[in-house]
Short mmCIF file of C-alpha atoms and ligand atoms in Angstrom, two decimals:
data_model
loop_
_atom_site.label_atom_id
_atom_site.label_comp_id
_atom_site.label_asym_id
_atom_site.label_seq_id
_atom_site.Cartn_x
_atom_site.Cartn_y
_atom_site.Cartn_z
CA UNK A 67 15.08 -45.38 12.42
CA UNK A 68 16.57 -42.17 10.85
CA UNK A 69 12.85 -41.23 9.30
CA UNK A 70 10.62 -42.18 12.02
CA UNK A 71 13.56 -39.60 14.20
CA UNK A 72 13.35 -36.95 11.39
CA UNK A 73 9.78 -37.57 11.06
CA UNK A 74 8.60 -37.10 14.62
CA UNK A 75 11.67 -34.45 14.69
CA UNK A 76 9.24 -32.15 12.27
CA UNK A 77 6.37 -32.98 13.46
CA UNK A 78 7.48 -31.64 17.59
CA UNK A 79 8.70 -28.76 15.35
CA UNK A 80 5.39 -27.64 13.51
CA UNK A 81 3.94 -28.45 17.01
CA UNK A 82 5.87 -26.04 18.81
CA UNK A 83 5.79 -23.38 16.27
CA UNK A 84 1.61 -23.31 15.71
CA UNK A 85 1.30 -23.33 19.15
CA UNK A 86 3.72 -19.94 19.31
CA UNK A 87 1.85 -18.84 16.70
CA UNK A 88 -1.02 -19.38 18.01
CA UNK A 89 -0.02 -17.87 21.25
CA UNK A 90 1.73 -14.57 20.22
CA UNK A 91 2.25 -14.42 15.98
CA UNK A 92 5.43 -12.50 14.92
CA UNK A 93 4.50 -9.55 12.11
CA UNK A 94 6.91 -8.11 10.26
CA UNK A 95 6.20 -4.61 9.05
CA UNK A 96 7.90 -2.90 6.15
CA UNK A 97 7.37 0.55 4.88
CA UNK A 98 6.43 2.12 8.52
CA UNK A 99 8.28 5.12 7.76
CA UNK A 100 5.85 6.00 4.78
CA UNK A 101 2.43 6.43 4.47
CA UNK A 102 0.75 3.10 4.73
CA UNK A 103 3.48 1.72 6.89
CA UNK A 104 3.05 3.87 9.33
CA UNK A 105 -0.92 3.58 9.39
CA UNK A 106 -0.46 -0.04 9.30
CA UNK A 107 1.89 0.24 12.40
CA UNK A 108 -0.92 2.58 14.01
CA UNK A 109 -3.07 0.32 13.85
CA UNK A 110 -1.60 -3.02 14.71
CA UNK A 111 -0.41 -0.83 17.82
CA UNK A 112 -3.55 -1.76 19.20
CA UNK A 113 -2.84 -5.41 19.10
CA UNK A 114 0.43 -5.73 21.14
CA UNK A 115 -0.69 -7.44 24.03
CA UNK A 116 -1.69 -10.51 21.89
CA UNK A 117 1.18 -9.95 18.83
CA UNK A 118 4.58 -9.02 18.38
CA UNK A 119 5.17 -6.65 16.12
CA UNK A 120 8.73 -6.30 14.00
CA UNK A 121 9.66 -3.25 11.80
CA UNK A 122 11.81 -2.41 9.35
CA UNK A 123 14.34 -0.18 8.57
CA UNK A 124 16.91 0.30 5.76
CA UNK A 125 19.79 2.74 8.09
CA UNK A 126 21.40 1.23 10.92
CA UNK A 127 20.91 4.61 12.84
CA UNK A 128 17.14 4.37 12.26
CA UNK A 129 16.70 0.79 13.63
CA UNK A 130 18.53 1.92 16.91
CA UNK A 131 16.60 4.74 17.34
CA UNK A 132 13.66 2.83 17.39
CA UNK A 133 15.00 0.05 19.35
CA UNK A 134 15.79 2.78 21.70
CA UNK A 135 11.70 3.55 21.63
CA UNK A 136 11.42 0.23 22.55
CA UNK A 137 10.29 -1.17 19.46
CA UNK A 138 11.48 -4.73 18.40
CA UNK A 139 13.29 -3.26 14.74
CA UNK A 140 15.67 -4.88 12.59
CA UNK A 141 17.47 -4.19 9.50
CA UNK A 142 16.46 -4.63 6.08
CA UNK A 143 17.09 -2.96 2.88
CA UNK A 144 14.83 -4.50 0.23
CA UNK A 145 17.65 -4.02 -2.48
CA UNK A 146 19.88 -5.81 -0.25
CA UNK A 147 18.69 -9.76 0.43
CA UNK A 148 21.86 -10.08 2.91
CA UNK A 149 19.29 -8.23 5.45
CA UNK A 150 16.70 -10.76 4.79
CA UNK A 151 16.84 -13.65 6.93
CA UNK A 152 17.84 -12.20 9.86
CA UNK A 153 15.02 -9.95 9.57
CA UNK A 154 12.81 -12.80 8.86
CA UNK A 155 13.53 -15.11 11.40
CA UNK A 156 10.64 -16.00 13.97
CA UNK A 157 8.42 -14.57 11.82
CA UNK A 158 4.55 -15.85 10.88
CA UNK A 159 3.08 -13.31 8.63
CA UNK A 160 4.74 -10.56 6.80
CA UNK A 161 3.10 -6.94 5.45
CA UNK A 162 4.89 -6.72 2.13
CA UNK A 163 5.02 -2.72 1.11
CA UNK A 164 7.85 -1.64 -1.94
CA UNK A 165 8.26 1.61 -3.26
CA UNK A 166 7.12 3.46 -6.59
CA UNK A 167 9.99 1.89 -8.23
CA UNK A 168 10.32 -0.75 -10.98
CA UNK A 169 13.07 -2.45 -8.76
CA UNK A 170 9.58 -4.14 -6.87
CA UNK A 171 9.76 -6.99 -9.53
CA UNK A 172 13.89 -8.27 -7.85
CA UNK A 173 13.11 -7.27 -4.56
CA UNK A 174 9.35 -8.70 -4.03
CA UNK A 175 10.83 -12.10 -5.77
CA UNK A 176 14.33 -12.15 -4.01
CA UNK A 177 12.08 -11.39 -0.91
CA UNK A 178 9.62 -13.87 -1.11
CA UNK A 179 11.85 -16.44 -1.56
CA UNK A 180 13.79 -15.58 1.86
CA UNK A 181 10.44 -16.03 3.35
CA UNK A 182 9.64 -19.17 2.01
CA UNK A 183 13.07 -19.82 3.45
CA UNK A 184 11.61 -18.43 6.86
CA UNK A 185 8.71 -20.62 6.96
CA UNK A 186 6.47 -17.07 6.84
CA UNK A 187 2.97 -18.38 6.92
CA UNK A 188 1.18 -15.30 5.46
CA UNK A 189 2.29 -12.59 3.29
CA UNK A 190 0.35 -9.49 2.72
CA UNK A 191 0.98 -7.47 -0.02
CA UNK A 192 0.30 -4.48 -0.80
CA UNK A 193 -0.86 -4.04 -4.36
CA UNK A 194 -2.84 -1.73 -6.49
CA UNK A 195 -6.57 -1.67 -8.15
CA UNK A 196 -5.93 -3.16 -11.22
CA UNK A 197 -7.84 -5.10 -13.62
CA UNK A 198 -6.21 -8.05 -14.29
CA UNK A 199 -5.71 -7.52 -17.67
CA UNK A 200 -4.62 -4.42 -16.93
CA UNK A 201 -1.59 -3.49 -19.32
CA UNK A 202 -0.20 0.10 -17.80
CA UNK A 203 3.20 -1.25 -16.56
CA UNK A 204 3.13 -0.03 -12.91
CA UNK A 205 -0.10 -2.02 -12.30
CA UNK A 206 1.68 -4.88 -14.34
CA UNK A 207 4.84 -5.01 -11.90
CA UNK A 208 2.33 -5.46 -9.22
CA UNK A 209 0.46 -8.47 -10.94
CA UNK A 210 3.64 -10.33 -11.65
CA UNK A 211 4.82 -9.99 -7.96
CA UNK A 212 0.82 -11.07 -6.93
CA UNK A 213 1.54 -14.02 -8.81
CA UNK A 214 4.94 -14.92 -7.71
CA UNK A 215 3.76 -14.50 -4.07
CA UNK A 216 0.76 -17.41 -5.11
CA UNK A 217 3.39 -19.56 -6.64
CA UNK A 218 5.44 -19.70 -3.51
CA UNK A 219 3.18 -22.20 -1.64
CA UNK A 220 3.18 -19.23 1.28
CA UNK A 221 -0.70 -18.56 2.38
CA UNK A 222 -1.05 -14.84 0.56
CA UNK A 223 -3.65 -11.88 0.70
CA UNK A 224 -3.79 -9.12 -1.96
CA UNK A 225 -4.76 -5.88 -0.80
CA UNK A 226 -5.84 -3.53 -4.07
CA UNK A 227 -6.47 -0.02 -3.01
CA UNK A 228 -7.58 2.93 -5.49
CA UNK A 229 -5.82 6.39 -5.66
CA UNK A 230 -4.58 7.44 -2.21
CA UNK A 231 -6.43 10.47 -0.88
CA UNK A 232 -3.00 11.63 0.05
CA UNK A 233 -2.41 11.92 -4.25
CA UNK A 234 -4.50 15.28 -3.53
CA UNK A 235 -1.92 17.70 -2.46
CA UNK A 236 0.84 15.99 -3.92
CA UNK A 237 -0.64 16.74 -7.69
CA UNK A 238 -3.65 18.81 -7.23
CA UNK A 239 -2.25 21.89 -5.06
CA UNK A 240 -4.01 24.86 -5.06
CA UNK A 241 -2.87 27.98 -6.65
CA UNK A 242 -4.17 30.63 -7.12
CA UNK A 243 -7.58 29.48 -6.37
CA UNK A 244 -7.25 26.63 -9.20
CA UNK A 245 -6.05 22.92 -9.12
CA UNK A 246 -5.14 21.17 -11.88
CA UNK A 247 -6.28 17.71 -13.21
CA UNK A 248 -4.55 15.82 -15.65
CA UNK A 249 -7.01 12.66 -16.58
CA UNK A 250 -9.81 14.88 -18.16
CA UNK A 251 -13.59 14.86 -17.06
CA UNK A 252 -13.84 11.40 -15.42
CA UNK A 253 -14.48 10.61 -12.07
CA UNK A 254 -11.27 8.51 -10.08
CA UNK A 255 -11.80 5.88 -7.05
CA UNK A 256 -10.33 6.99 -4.13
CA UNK A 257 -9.57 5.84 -0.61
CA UNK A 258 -8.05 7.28 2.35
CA UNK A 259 -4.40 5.90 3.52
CA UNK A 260 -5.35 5.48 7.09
CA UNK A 261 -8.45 3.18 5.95
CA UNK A 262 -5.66 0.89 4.24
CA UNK A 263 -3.65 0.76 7.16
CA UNK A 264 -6.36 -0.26 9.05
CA UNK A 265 -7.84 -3.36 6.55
CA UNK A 266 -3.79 -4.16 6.29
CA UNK A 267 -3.58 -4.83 10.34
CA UNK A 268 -6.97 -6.43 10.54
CA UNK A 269 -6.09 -8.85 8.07
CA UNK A 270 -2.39 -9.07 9.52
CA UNK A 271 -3.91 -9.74 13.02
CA UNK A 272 -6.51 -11.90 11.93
CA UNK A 273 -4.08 -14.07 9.78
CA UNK A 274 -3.90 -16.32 6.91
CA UNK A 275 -7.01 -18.57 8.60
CA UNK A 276 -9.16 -16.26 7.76
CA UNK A 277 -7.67 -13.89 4.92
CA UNK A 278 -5.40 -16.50 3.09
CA UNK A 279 -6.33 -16.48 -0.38
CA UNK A 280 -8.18 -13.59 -0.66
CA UNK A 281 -8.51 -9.82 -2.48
CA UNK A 282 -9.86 -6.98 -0.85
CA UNK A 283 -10.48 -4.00 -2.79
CA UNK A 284 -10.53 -0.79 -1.64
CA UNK A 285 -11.90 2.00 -3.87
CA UNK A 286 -14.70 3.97 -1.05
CA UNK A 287 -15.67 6.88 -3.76
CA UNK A 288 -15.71 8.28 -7.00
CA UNK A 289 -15.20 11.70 -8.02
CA UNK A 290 -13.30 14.11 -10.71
CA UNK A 291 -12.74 17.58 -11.27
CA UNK A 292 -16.29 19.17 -10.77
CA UNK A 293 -16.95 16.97 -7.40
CA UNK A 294 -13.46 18.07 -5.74
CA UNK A 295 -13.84 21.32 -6.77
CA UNK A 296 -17.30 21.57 -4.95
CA UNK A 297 -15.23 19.71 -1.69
CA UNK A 298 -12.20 22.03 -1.98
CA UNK A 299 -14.80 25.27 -2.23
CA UNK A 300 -17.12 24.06 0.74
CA UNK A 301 -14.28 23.79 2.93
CA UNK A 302 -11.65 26.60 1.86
CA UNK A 303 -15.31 28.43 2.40
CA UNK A 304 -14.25 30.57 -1.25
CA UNK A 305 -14.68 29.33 -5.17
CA UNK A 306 -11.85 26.81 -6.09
CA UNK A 307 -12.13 26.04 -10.07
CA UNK A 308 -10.54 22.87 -11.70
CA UNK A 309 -8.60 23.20 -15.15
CA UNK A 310 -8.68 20.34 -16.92
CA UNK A 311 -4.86 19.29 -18.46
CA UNK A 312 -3.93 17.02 -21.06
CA UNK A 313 -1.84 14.05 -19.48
CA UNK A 314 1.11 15.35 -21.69
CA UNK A 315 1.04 18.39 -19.39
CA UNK A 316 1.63 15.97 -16.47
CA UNK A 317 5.74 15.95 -16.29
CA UNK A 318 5.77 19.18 -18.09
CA UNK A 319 4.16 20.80 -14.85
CA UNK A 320 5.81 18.54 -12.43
CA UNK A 321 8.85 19.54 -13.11
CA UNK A 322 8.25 23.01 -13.68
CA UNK A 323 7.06 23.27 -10.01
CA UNK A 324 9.13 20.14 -8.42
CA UNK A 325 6.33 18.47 -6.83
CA UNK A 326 6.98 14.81 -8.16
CA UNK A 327 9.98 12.91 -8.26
CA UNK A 328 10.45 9.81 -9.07
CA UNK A 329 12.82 7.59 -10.95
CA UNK A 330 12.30 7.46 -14.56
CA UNK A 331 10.49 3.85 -15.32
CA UNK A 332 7.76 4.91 -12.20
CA UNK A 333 6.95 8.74 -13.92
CA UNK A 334 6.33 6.77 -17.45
CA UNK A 335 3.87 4.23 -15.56
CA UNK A 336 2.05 7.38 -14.25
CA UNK A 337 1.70 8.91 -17.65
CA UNK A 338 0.57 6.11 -18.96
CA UNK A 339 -1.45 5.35 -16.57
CA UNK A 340 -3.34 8.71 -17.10
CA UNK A 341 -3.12 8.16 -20.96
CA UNK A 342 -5.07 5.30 -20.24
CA UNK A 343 -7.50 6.62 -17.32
CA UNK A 344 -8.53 9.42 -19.54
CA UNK A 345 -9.25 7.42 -23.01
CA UNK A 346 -11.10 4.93 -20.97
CA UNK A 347 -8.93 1.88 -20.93
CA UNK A 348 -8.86 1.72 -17.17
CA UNK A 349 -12.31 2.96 -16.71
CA UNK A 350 -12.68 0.43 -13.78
CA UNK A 351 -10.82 2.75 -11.66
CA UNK A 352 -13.28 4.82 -11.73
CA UNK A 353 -15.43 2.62 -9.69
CA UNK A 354 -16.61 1.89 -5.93
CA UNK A 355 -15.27 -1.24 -4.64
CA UNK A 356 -14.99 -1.40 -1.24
CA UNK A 357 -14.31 -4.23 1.23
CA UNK A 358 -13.11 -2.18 4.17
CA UNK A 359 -16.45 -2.14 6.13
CA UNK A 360 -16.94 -5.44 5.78
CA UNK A 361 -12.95 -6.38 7.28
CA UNK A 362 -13.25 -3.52 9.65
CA UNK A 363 -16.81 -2.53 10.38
CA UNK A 364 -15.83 0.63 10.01
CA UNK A 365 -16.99 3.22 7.62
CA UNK A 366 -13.90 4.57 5.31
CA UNK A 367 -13.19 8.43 5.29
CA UNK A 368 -15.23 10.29 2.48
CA UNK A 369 -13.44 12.77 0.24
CA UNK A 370 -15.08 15.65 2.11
CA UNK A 371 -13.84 14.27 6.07
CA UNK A 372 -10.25 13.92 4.28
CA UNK A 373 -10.29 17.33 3.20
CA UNK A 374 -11.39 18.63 5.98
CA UNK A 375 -8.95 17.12 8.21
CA UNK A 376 -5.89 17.80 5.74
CA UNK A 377 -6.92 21.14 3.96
CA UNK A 378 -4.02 22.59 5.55
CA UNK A 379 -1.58 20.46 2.57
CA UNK A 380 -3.96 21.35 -0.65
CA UNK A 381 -2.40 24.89 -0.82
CA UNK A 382 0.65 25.57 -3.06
N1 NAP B 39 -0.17 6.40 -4.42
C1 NAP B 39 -1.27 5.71 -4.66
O1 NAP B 39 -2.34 6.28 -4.91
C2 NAP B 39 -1.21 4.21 -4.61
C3 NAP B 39 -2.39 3.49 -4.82
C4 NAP B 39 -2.35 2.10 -4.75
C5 NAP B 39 -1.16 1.46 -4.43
N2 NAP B 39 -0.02 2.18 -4.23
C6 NAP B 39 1.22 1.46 -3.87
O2 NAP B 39 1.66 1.88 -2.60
C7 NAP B 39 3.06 1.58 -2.49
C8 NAP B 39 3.76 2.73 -1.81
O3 NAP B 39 3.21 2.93 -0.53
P1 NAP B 39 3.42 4.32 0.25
O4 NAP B 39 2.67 5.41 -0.45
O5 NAP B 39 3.15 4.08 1.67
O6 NAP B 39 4.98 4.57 -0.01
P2 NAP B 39 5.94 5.65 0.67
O7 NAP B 39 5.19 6.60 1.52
O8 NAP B 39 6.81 6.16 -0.44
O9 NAP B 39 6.83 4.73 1.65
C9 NAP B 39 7.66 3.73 1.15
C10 NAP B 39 8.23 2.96 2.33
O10 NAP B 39 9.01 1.89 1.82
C11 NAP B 39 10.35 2.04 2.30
N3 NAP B 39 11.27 1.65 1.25
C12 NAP B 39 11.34 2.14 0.00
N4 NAP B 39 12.34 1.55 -0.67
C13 NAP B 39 12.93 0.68 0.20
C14 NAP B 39 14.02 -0.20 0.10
N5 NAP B 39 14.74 -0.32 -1.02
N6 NAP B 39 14.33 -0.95 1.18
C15 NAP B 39 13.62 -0.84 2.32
N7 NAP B 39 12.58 -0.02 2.47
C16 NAP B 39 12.24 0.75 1.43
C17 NAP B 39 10.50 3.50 2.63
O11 NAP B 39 11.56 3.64 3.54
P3 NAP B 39 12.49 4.97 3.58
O12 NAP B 39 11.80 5.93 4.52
O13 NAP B 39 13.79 4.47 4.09
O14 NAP B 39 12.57 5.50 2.19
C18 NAP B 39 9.14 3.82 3.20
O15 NAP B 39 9.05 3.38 4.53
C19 NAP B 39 3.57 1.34 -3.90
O16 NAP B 39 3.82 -0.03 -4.08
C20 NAP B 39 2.41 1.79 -4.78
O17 NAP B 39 2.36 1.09 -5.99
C21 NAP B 39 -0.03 3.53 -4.30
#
């Protein structure tokens, strides 16, 4: 009969694929050319004997030039779903990274649903530390793509980290023997990018069995003006001072000296997001929350060990 056929049809079919699964899982990395990606790459590096490992790229020139390193790499343009199922196909579990853009919300959703498509198993996004009432838009975006990922039926993990160590040179250079902050006195969460990448590839490698369902939050230390300052002075060995800014200040000085850009919608989120950092609205970020010893068993970097290791980047 026609459904005992299609029936037993599926069933070989779900057979065969867990047991590839099971064997060697498929993971399909986006974002390796930026700074999670690439940690996350690092890191799941270490598992290639037992997984195969698929990256993305948006240029065809790119994806051949790391075919030609001998990396399995296909293309995909997350603003362009035509690149979607062929990147997709064969593929178990999926590290979902977009950029500081509001164009997340149509390319997480158009996204997901090619996966869904795919038969992905696991997706892995890569979110932000946000309440969940949260109402600074950026954080917002995030939180309606967390929940469109849930709705799919697709197994899902949330990963929430806190400020990216990396923020430091990008927004607190050092001039002149002062750095500026622009959130007032309070102390921020922070975490180091390479301890993300490496809760992101545990939880890749490890897969939906374990993780599926799950948030991991990643905020390893708190500290503010007067507790960098100390860091910056210990290690640059001379007195580094802090001066406190208004969030107003924020664009004014970023554009003045060129260090941030980023589309219009994003830089609003981030003043906002300051706004509300420094009147205490989103007080929770300046909290410790930190699952990565317990997925890891490893210790994340402290402020000081990043600054150590990157003082090179904090001068202007
Ligand atoms: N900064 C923080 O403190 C912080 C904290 C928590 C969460 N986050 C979240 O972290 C995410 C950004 O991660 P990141 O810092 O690693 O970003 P990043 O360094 O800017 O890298 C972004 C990656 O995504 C790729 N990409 C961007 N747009 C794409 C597109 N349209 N199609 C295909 N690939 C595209 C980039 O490829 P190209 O090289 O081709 O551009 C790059 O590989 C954001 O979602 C942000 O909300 C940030």
């Amino acid at each position: 009969m026609p459904t005992l056929a299609k029936t037993h049809g599926e069933t070989q079919t779900e057979e065969v694929r867990g047991m590839t699964s099971f064997q060697k899982p498929t993971i399909l990395v986006l974002g390796v050319s930026g700074q999670i990606g690439g940690f996350v790459l690092q890191h799941l590096d270490k598992y290639r004997q037992v997984l195969n490992v698929r990256i993305t790229a948006r240029r065809p020139e790119q994806v051949l030039a790391l075919r030609q390193q001998g990396r399995d790499a296909v293309l995909l343009g997350l603003d362009d779903p035509t690149t979607f199922a062929a990147a997709l196909h064969g593929v178990d579990r999926v590290f979902l990274l977009t950029g500081y853009t509001v164009a997340m919300l149509a390319q997480s959703k158009t996204f997901v649903d090619a996966a869904r498509k795919a038969r992905v198993q696991h997706i892995v996004h890569l979110g932000v530390f946000g309440r969940w009432d949260c109402t600074d838009p950026h954080i917002v975006w995030h939180q309606l793509v967390e929940t469109y990922i849930e709705a799919s039926g697709i197994s899902w993990t949330h990963i929430h980290p806190n400020m990216f160590m990396e923020q430091i040179p990008k927004f607190m250079k050092i001039r002149n023997d002062r750095f500026p902050i622009f959130w007032g006195p309070g102390r921020m969460g922070w975490i180091a990018a390479q301890d993300v990448g490496s809760v992101v590839a545990t939880v890749l490698w490890e897969g939906p069995a374990k993780h599926g369902g799950q948030n991991y939050w990643l905020s390893a230390e708190i500290a503010g003006g007067e507790e960098l300052a100390t860091i910056f002075s210990e290690v640059l060995r001379r007195p580094i001072r802090c001066d406190y800014r208004k969030p107003d200040d924020f664009a004014a000085t970023m554009a003045l000296t060129g260090d941030y850009r980023v589309e219009p919608w994003y830089a609003a989120g981030a003043l906002e997001f300051l706004k509300q950092f420094s009147d205490g609205r989103m007080g929770d970020f300046g909290t410790v929350r930190d699952d990565t010893p317990y997925l890891t068993g490893t210790t994340p970097r402290s402020l000081q060990q990043w600054v150590h290791d990157n003082h090179g980047a904090l001068l202007g």
